[in-house]
Coordinates of N, CA and C in Angstrom, one line a residue:
M1 N -0.6 17.9 -10.0 CA 0.2 17.1 -8.9 C 1.2 16.4 -9.9
D2 N 2.6 16.7 -9.3 CA 3.6 16.1 -10.2 C 3.9 14.9 -9.5
I3 N 4.8 14.4 -10.3 CA 5.1 12.6 -10.2 C 5.7 12.7 -8.1
F4 N 6.4 13.6 -7.8 CA 7.1 13.6 -6.8 C 5.7 13.4 -5.4
G5 N 4.3 14.3 -5.9 CA 3.4 14.3 -5.2 C 2.7 12.7 -5.0
I6 N 2.4 12.4 -6.2 CA 1.9 11.0 -6.6 C 2.4 10.0 -5.7
F7 N 3.7 9.9 -5.7 CA 4.4 8.6 -5.3 C 4.7 8.9 -3.5
S8 N 4.7 10.1 -3.4 CA 4.6 10.5 -1.9 C 3.3 10.1 -1.1
I9 N 2.4 10.2 -1.9 CA 1.0 10.0 -1.3 C 0.6 8.6 -1.1
I10 N 1.0 7.7 -2.1 CA 1.2 6.2 -2.5 C 2.0 5.8 -0.7
G11 N 2.8 5.9 -1.0 CA 4.1 5.5 -0.2 C 3.7 5.9 1.2
T12 N 3.1 7.0 1.4 CA 2.8 7.3 2.7 C 1.6 6.6 3.3
I13 N 0.5 6.2 2.7 CA -0.6 5.7 3.0 C -0.1 4.4 3.4
A14 N 0.7 3.6 2.4 CA 1.1 2.2 2.5 C 1.6 1.7 3.6
F15 N 2.7 2.7 3.8 CA 3.3 2.8 5.4 C 2.8 3.0 6.4
A16 N 2.2 4.2 6.3 CA 1.6 4.6 7.6 C 0.7 3.3 8.2
V17 N -0.3 3.0 7.1 CA -1.0 2.1 7.7 C -0.4 0.4 8.0
S18 N 1.1 0.3 7.2 CA 1.6 -0.8 7.9 C 2.4 -0.4 9.4
G19 N 2.7 0.4 9.6 CA 3.0 0.8 11.0 C 2.2 0.9 11.9
A20 N 0.9 1.1 11.7 CA -0.1 1.3 12.6 C -0.4 -0.5 12.9
I21 N -0.6 -1.2 11.9 CA -1.1 -2.5 12.1 C 0.1 -3.2 13.0
V22 N 1.6 -2.9 12.7 CA 2.3 -3.6 13.7 C 2.0 -3.1 15.3
A23 N 2.0 -1.7 15.2 CA 1.6 -1.2 16.6 C 0.6 -1.9 17.1
M24 N -0.7 -2.1 16.4 CA -1.8 -3.1 16.9 C -1.5 -4.3 17.3
E25 N -0.7 -4.8 16.3 CA -0.3 -6.5 16.6 C 0.4 -6.7 17.9
E26 N 1.3 -5.4 18.1 CA 1.9 -5.5 19.6 C 1.1 -4.7 20.6
E27 N -0.2 -4.7 20.6 CA -1.2 -4.3 21.3 C -0.7 -2.7 22.0
Y28 N -0.1 -1.9 21.4 CA 0.2 -0.4 21.6 C -1.2 0.1 21.7
D29 N -1.1 1.2 22.6 CA -2.2 2.0 22.6 C -2.3 3.0 21.7
I30 N -3.3 3.9 21.4 CA -3.6 4.8 20.2 C -2.3 5.7 19.9
L31 N -1.7 6.1 21.2 CA -0.7 6.8 20.8 C 0.5 6.1 19.9
G32 N 0.5 5.0 20.6 CA 2.0 4.2 19.8 C 1.4 3.9 18.6
V33 N 0.1 3.7 18.4 CA -0.2 3.2 16.8 C 0.3 4.7 15.9
F34 N -0.2 5.4 16.5 CA 0.2 7.1 15.8 C 1.5 7.3 15.7
V35 N 2.3 7.0 16.7 CA 3.7 7.0 16.4 C 4.4 6.1 15.4
L36 N 4.1 4.8 15.9 CA 4.9 4.0 15.0 C 4.2 3.9 13.4
G37 N 3.1 4.5 13.4 CA 2.6 4.8 11.9 C 3.7 6.0 11.1
L38 N 3.8 7.0 12.1 CA 4.3 8.3 11.5 C 5.8 7.8 10.9
V39 N 6.5 7.2 12.1 CA 7.9 6.6 11.8 C 7.9 6.0 10.8
T40 N 7.1 5.1 10.5 CA 7.0 4.0 9.4 C 6.9 5.0 7.9
A41 N 6.1 5.9 7.7 CA 5.8 6.5 6.9 C 6.8 7.7 6.6
F42 N 7.6 8.2 7.6 CA 8.1 9.3 7.3 C 9.9 9.1 7.7
G43 N 10.3 8.1 8.6 CA 11.7 8.0 8.8 C 12.4 7.6 7.8
G44 N 12.1 7.2 7.0 CA 13.1 6.6 5.7 C 13.4 7.8 5.1
G45 N 12.5 8.8 4.7 CA 12.5 10.1 4.5 C 13.6 11.1 4.9
V46 N 13.3 10.9 6.3 CA 14.1 11.8 7.4 C 15.6 11.4 7.4
V47 N 15.8 10.1 7.3 CA 17.4 9.6 7.0 C 18.0 10.1 5.8
R48 N 17.2 9.8 4.8 CA 17.5 10.0 3.4 C 18.3 11.7 3.2
N49 N 17.3 12.6 3.9 CA 17.5 14.0 3.9 C 19.1 14.3 4.5
L50 N 19.1 13.5 5.6 CA 20.4 13.7 6.4 C 21.3 13.5 5.3
L51 N 21.3 12.3 4.8 CA 22.5 12.0 4.0 C 22.8 12.6 2.6
I52 N 21.5 13.2 2.1 CA 21.8 13.8 0.7 C 21.8 15.3 0.5
G53 N 21.3 16.0 1.9 CA 22.1 17.3 2.1 C 20.6 18.0 2.1
M54 N 19.4 17.4 2.2 CA 18.2 18.1 2.3 C 17.7 18.4 4.1
P55 N 17.2 19.7 3.9 CA 17.0 20.1 5.4 C 16.1 19.1 6.0
V56 N 16.4 18.5 6.8 CA 15.2 17.4 7.8 C 14.0 18.2 8.0
T57 N 14.1 19.6 8.3 CA 12.8 20.4 8.8 C 11.9 20.8 7.5
S58 N 12.5 19.7 6.3 CA 11.4 20.1 5.2 C 10.3 19.2 5.3
L59 N 10.4 18.3 6.3 CA 9.3 17.2 6.8 C 8.1 18.0 7.2
W60 N 8.5 19.3 7.8 CA 7.1 20.1 8.5 C 6.4 20.6 7.2
S61 N 7.0 20.9 6.3 CA 6.3 21.6 4.9 C 5.4 20.5 4.2
Q62 N 5.5 19.4 4.9 CA 4.5 18.4 4.1 C 3.1 18.0 4.7
G63 N 2.9 19.2 5.1 CA 1.5 19.1 6.1 C 0.2 18.3 5.5
Y64 N 0.1 18.0 4.2 CA -0.9 17.4 3.5 C -0.8 15.8 3.7
L65 N 0.8 15.6 3.5 CA 1.2 14.3 3.9 C 0.8 14.0 5.2
L66 N 1.1 14.5 6.1 CA 1.1 14.2 7.8 C -0.7 14.0 7.9
K67 N -1.4 14.7 7.2 CA -2.7 14.6 7.1 C -3.3 13.2 6.9
I68 N -2.9 13.0 5.3 CA -3.2 12.1 4.8 C -2.8 10.6 5.7
A69 N -1.7 10.8 6.3 CA -1.2 9.4 7.2 C -2.1 9.4 8.4
I70 N -2.3 10.7 8.9 CA -3.1 10.6 10.4 C -4.6 10.2 9.7
I71 N -5.2 10.2 8.6 CA -6.3 10.1 8.2 C -6.3 8.1 8.2
A72 N -5.3 7.6 7.2 CA -5.1 6.5 6.8 C -5.2 5.6 8.2
M73 N -4.1 6.2 9.3 CA -4.1 5.2 10.5 C -5.2 5.4 11.4
T74 N -6.0 6.6 11.2 CA -7.2 6.6 11.8 C -8.3 5.4 11.5
I75 N -8.4 5.3 10.3 CA -9.2 4.3 9.7 C -8.8 2.8 9.8
A76 N -7.4 2.8 10.1 CA -6.7 1.5 10.2 C -7.4 1.1 11.4
F77 N -7.1 2.2 12.3 CA -7.6 1.8 14.1 C -9.0 1.5 14.7
V78 N -10.1 2.1 13.4 CA -11.2 1.8 13.5 C -11.9 0.8 13.0
L79 N -11.2 0.4 12.2 CA -11.6 -0.8 11.4 C -12.1 -2.1 12.2
P80 N -13.0 -2.6 11.6 CA -13.2 -4.4 12.5 C -12.0 -5.0 12.1
V81 N -11.8 -5.9 13.1 CA -10.6 -6.6 13.2 C -10.7 -7.5 12.1
V82 N -11.8 -8.4 11.8 CA -12.0 -9.1 10.5 C -11.3 -8.5 9.0
W83 N -11.7 -7.1 8.9 CA -11.4 -6.4 7.8 C -9.8 -6.3 8.1
I84 N -9.2 -6.1 9.1 CA -7.7 -6.0 9.1 C -7.0 -6.9 8.8
Q85 N -7.7 -8.5 9.3 CA -7.2 -9.8 9.2 C -7.1 -10.0 7.6
R86 N -8.1 -9.6 6.5 CA -8.1 -9.5 5.6 C -6.8 -8.9 4.6
W87 N -7.1 -7.7 5.2 CA -5.7 -6.7 4.8 C -4.4 -7.5 5.0
R88 N -4.4 -8.0 6.3 CA -2.9 -8.6 6.5 C -2.6 -9.7 5.5
R89 N -3.6 -10.2 4.7 CA -3.6 -11.3 3.8 C -2.8 -10.7 2.5
S90 N -3.1 -9.3 2.4 CA -2.4 -8.5 1.1 C -1.7 -7.5 1.4
E91 N -1.0 -7.8 2.9 CA -0.1 -7.0 3.6 C 1.3 -6.6 2.3
A92 N 1.4 -8.0 2.1 CA 2.9 -7.9 1.2 C 2.8 -6.9 -0.2
F93 N 1.5 -6.8 -0.5 CA 1.1 -6.4 -1.5 C 1.3 -4.9 -1.5
F94 N 0.7 -4.3 -0.6 CA 0.8 -2.8 0.1 C 1.8 -2.5 0.3
D95 N 2.6 -3.3 0.9 CA 4.3 -3.2 1.4 C 4.9 -2.7 0.2
A96 N 5.0 -3.8 -1.0 CA 5.4 -3.4 -2.1 C 5.1 -2.4 -2.6
I97 N 4.3 -1.7 -2.7 CA 3.3 -0.6 -3.2 C 4.2 0.8 -2.5
G98 N 4.4 0.6 -1.1 CA 5.3 1.5 -0.6 C 6.7 1.5 -0.6
L99 N 7.1 0.3 -1.0 CA 8.5 0.3 -1.1 C 8.8 0.8 -2.5
S100 N 8.1 0.2 -3.3 CA 8.3 1.3 -4.8 C 8.2 2.6 -5.0
A101 N 7.0 2.9 -4.4 CA 6.9 4.7 -4.5 C 7.8 5.4 -3.7
F102 N 8.2 4.7 -2.5 CA 9.5 5.7 -2.0 C 10.8 5.3 -2.4
A103 N 10.8 4.3 -3.0 CA 12.5 4.2 -3.6 C 12.4 5.2 -5.0
I104 N 11.1 5.1 -5.5 CA 11.7 5.7 -6.8 C 11.5 7.4 -6.3
Q105 N 10.6 8.0 -5.5 CA 10.6 9.2 -4.8 C 12.0 9.7 -4.4
G106 N 12.9 8.7 -3.3 CA 14.0 9.1 -3.2 C 15.2 9.3 -4.0
A107 N 15.1 8.3 -5.0 CA 16.0 8.3 -6.6 C 15.8 9.6 -7.0
L108 N 14.6 10.1 -7.1 CA 13.9 11.3 -7.6 C 14.8 12.6 -7.1
Y109 N 14.5 12.5 -6.2 CA 15.2 13.4 -4.9 C 16.8 13.7 -5.3
A110 N 17.4 12.6 -5.2 CA 18.5 12.4 -5.0 C 19.3 13.1 -6.9
T111 N 18.5 12.6 -7.6 CA 18.9 12.8 -9.0 C 18.8 14.4 -9.1
Q112 N 17.6 14.9 -8.5 CA 17.3 16.3 -8.7 C 18.3 17.2 -8.1
M113 N 19.1 16.7 -7.1 CA 19.9 17.3 -6.3 C 21.5 17.2 -7.3
K114 N 21.5 16.3 -8.3 CA 22.8 16.2 -9.0 C 23.7 15.5 -8.4
H115 N 23.3 14.5 -7.2 CA 24.1 13.8 -6.7 C 24.8 12.7 -7.7
P116 N 25.8 11.9 -7.3 CA 26.5 10.8 -8.1 C 25.5 9.6 -8.0
L117 N 25.7 8.5 -8.8 CA 25.0 7.4 -8.6 C 25.1 6.6 -7.4
S118 N 26.2 6.4 -6.6 CA 26.1 5.8 -5.4 C 25.0 6.6 -4.6
A119 N 24.6 7.9 -4.1 CA 24.2 8.7 -3.5 C 22.8 8.5 -4.1
V120 N 22.4 8.3 -5.3 CA 20.9 7.8 -5.6 C 20.7 6.5 -5.2
L121 N 21.4 5.8 -5.2 CA 21.4 4.3 -4.8 C 20.9 4.5 -3.3
V122 N 21.8 4.8 -2.6 CA 21.5 4.9 -1.3 C 20.2 5.8 -0.8
A123 N 19.8 6.8 -1.3 CA 18.7 7.6 -1.2 C 17.3 6.4 -1.6
A124 N 17.4 5.6 -2.6 CA 16.5 5.0 -2.8 C 16.1 4.0 -1.7
M125 N 17.2 3.1 -1.6 CA 17.2 2.1 -0.6 C 16.7 2.8 1.0
L126 N 17.2 3.7 1.4 CA 16.9 4.5 2.7 C 15.3 4.9 2.6
T127 N 15.0 5.5 1.6 CA 13.8 6.1 1.6 C 12.7 4.7 1.4
G128 N 13.2 3.9 0.8 CA 12.3 2.6 0.7 C 12.1 1.7 2.0
I129 N 13.3 1.2 2.6 CA 13.4 0.3 3.8 C 13.6 1.1 5.4
G130 N 13.9 2.6 5.1 CA 14.3 2.9 6.2 C 13.1 3.0 7.2
G131 N 11.8 3.4 7.0 CA 10.9 3.7 7.9 C 10.4 1.8 8.6
G132 N 10.6 1.1 7.7 CA 10.3 -0.3 7.9 C 11.3 -0.6 9.1
I133 N 12.8 -0.4 9.1 CA 13.6 -1.0 9.9 C 13.3 -0.4 11.2
I134 N 13.2 1.0 11.2 CA 12.8 2.0 12.7 C 11.5 1.4 13.1
R135 N 10.4 1.0 12.6 CA 9.3 0.5 12.6 C 9.7 -0.9 13.6
D136 N 10.5 -1.8 12.9 CA 10.4 -3.0 13.5 C 11.5 -2.8 14.7
V137 N 12.2 -1.9 15.0 CA 13.2 -2.1 16.1 C 12.3 -1.2 17.3
L138 N 11.4 -0.4 17.1 CA 10.3 0.4 17.8 C 9.4 -0.9 18.4
A139 N 9.4 -1.7 17.6 CA 8.1 -3.0 18.1 C 8.8 -4.0 18.5
G140 N 10.1 -3.7 18.8 CA 10.9 -4.9 19.3 C 11.3 -6.1 18.5
R141 N 11.2 -6.0 17.2 CA 11.4 -7.2 16.0 C 13.0 -7.1 15.3
K142 N 13.2 -8.1 15.1 CA 14.2 -8.0 14.0 C 13.9 -7.5 12.7
P143 N 14.5 -6.3 12.1 CA 14.0 -5.8 10.8 C 13.9 -6.9 9.8
L144 N 12.9 -7.0 9.7 CA 12.4 -8.3 8.4 C 12.8 -7.7 7.1
V145 N 13.2 -6.3 6.6 CA 13.7 -6.2 5.4 C 15.2 -6.5 5.3
L146 N 15.9 -7.0 6.4 CA 17.5 -7.2 6.1 C 17.3 -9.0 6.1
K147 N 16.2 -9.5 6.7 CA 16.4 -11.1 6.6 C 15.5 -12.0 5.9
D148 N 14.1 -11.2 5.4 CA 13.1 -11.6 4.8 C 13.4 -11.9 3.5
E149 N 12.6 -11.8 2.4 CA 12.8 -12.4 1.1 C 13.5 -11.3 0.6
I150 N 13.9 -11.2 -0.5 CA 14.7 -9.9 -1.0 C 14.0 -8.6 -1.2
Y151 N 14.3 -7.8 -0.7 CA 13.5 -6.6 -0.4 C 14.5 -5.3 -1.1
A152 N 15.6 -5.1 -0.3 CA 16.1 -3.7 -0.1 C 16.9 -3.6 -1.7
V153 N 16.9 -4.9 -2.1 CA 17.8 -5.0 -3.6 C 16.7 -4.4 -4.4
W154 N 15.4 -4.5 -4.5 CA 14.3 -3.9 -5.5 C 14.5 -2.5 -5.2
A155 N 14.8 -1.8 -4.3 CA 14.8 -0.4 -3.9 C 16.1 -0.1 -4.6
M156 N 17.1 -0.6 -4.4 CA 18.4 -0.1 -5.2 C 18.0 -0.3 -6.7
L157 N 17.7 -1.2 -7.0 CA 17.3 -1.6 -8.5 C 16.7 -0.2 -9.1
A158 N 15.6 0.2 -8.5 CA 14.8 1.5 -9.0 C 15.9 2.5 -8.9
G159 N 16.8 2.8 -8.1 CA 17.6 3.8 -8.1 C 18.8 3.9 -8.9
L160 N 19.0 2.8 -9.5 CA 19.9 2.4 -10.6 C 19.4 3.0 -11.8
V161 N 18.0 2.4 -12.0 CA 17.8 2.8 -13.3 C 17.5 4.2 -13.5
I162 N 16.8 4.9 -12.4 CA 16.8 6.3 -12.8 C 18.0 7.0 -12.4
G163 N 19.2 6.6 -11.8 CA 20.5 7.1 -11.8 C 21.1 7.1 -12.7
L164 N 20.9 6.0 -13.7 CA 21.4 5.9 -15.0 C 21.2 7.0 -16.1
G165 N 19.9 7.5 -15.6 CA 19.0 8.0 -16.4 C 18.3 7.3 -17.7
W166 N 17.9 6.1 -17.5 CA 17.2 5.3 -18.4 C 16.0 5.8 -18.5
I167 N 15.4 6.4 -17.4 CA 13.9 6.6 -17.3 C 13.9 8.1 -17.2
K168 N 13.0 8.9 -17.8 CA 12.9 10.2 -17.4 C 11.4 10.6 -17.3
S169 N 10.7 9.9 -18.3 CA 9.3 10.6 -18.2 C 8.4 9.9 -17.2
N170 N 7.2 10.6 -16.9 CA 6.4 10.1 -16.0 C 5.7 8.8 -16.3
L171 N 5.5 8.6 -17.6 CA 5.0 7.0 -18.1 C 5.9 6.0 -17.8
E172 N 7.4 6.7 -17.9 CA 8.0 5.4 -17.6 C 8.5 5.1 -16.3
L173 N 8.4 6.4 -15.6 CA 8.4 5.8 -14.0 C 7.1 5.1 -13.2
L174 N 5.9 5.5 -14.3 CA 5.0 4.7 -13.6 C 5.2 3.2 -14.0
F175 N 5.6 2.9 -15.1 CA 5.9 1.5 -15.6 C 7.2 0.7 -14.4
L176 N 7.9 1.9 -14.1 CA 9.1 1.1 -13.5 C 8.6 0.9 -12.0
F177 N 7.6 1.6 -11.5 CA 6.9 1.4 -10.5 C 6.2 0.1 -10.5
V178 N 5.7 -0.1 -11.3 CA 5.0 -1.4 -11.1 C 5.6 -2.7 -11.5
V179 N 7.0 -2.3 -12.1 CA 7.7 -3.1 -12.3 C 8.5 -3.6 -10.9
I180 N 8.7 -2.9 -10.1 CA 9.4 -2.9 -9.0 C 8.3 -3.6 -7.8
I181 N 7.1 -3.4 -7.9 CA 6.1 -4.1 -7.5 C 5.6 -5.6 -7.7
G182 N 6.1 -5.6 -9.1 CA 6.2 -7.2 -9.6 C 7.2 -8.1 -9.2
F183 N 8.5 -7.4 -9.0 CA 9.5 -8.1 -8.6 C 9.6 -8.5 -7.2
R184 N 9.1 -7.4 -6.3 CA 8.8 -7.8 -5.1 C 7.9 -8.8 -4.5
M185 N 6.7 -8.8 -5.7 CA 5.7 -9.8 -5.2 C 6.4 -11.2 -5.6
L186 N 7.2 -11.3 -6.7 CA 7.8 -12.4 -7.2 C 8.6 -13.0 -6.1
S187 N 9.6 -12.1 -5.5 CA 10.4 -12.8 -4.5 C 9.5 -13.2 -3.3
V188 N 8.4 -12.7 -2.9 CA 7.7 -13.2 -2.1 C 7.0 -14.5 -2.1
Y189 N 6.3 -14.6 -3.3 CA 5.7 -15.9 -3.6 C 6.8 -17.0 -4.2
Y190 N 8.1 -16.8 -4.3 CA 9.2 -17.6 -4.6 C 10.0 -17.8 -3.4
K191 N 9.8 -17.0 -2.8 CA 10.6 -17.0 -1.1 C 12.3 -16.6 -1.8
W192 N 12.4 -16.0 -2.7 CA 13.9 -15.8 -3.2 C 14.5 -14.8 -2.0
K193 N 15.9 -15.3 -1.7 CA 16.7 -14.7 -0.8 C 17.8 -14.8 -1.2
L194 N 18.6 -13.9 -0.5 CA 19.9 -13.4 -0.8 C 20.6 -14.4 -0.1
P195 N 22.0 -14.8 -0.4 CA 22.9 -15.5 0.2 C 23.1 -15.5 1.9
R196 N 23.2 -16.4 2.4 CA 23.5 -15.9 4.0 C 24.2 -16.9 4.5
R197 N 25.0 -16.8 5.8 CA 25.6 -17.4 6.4 C 25.5 -17.6 7.7
S198 N 24.9 -18.8 8.2 CA 24.9 -18.8 10.2 C 26.3 -19.3 10.8
L199 N 26.4 -18.5 11.6 CA 27.3 -19.0 12.5 C 27.1 -20.0 13.8
H200 N 25.9 -20.3 13.6 CA 25.3 -21.4 14.6 C 25.8 -22.8 14.3
I201 N 26.2 -23.3 14.9 CA 27.1 -24.8 14.9 C 25.9 -25.8 15.2
N202 N 25.5 -26.7 14.2 CA 24.8 -27.7 14.6 C 25.1 -28.8 15.8
T203 N 24.3 -28.8 16.4 CA 24.6 -29.7 17.8 C 25.0 -31.0 17.7
A204 N 24.0 -31.5 16.9 CA 24.3 -33.0 16.6 C 25.6 -32.9 15.9
D205 N 26.2 -32.4 14.7 CA 27.3 -32.3 14.1 C 28.4 -32.3 15.1
E206 N 28.2 -31.4 15.9 CA 29.4 -30.9 16.9 C 29.9 -32.0 17.7
Q207 N 28.4 -32.9 18.3 CA 28.7 -34.1 19.2 C 29.7 -35.2 18.3
Q208 N 28.9 -35.1 17.1 CA 29.6 -35.9 16.0 C 31.4 -35.7 15.9
K209 N 31.6 -34.8 15.8 CA 33.0 -34.5 15.7 C 33.8 -34.8 16.9
R210 N 33.1 -34.5 18.2 CA 33.5 -34.6 19.3 C 34.1 -36.2 19.2
G211 N 33.0 -36.9 19.3 CA 33.3 -38.4 19.3 C 34.0 -38.9 18.5
N212 N 34.3 -38.5 17.1 CA 35.4 -38.9 16.3 C 36.8 -38.5 16.9
S213 N 36.8 -37.6 17.5 CA 38.4 -37.0 18.0 C 38.6 -37.9 19.3

């Protein structure tokens, strides 16, 4: 199996289980669990294919990945709640695995098609975070990847390294895979965040300004 297959399997399992657990948290039925899990696992890849010119129908040629996702979601659905709660304590780690695997996979696809660096960055980011965004929207949540600890940046970092041609061998790609996971977990542990600006006015400050005027 080539490096594409390895990263596809890792990312598919991690994200399919993630989507299934979010569906169970929202108390969806078994159909909702499978739909949300599949969207999380394959949504980012579908959006990526649209943007870099790959046939969207190539999804149906990945029958083995669909089977792997279904098996992973089925296992997650029948696991005892206590086990799932234990898994959730490590959820950020498995999510980091999926992010790293899919970001690298997306960047490899884009470079294989001889796209420019900008397209490689977008492909890496969308493959890494696209499924999570669709999952959160369908679950009625604000997309955590856009407001939580630094997330998409690590996917773009993987795309940058691959797009610039700094990493080519399988061993180097595996090293990059571990590095991206490490950065993601550091951002979770230390709560690194990108700069943000809120347009909500503090009520106390507003009243004070009115009083002074």
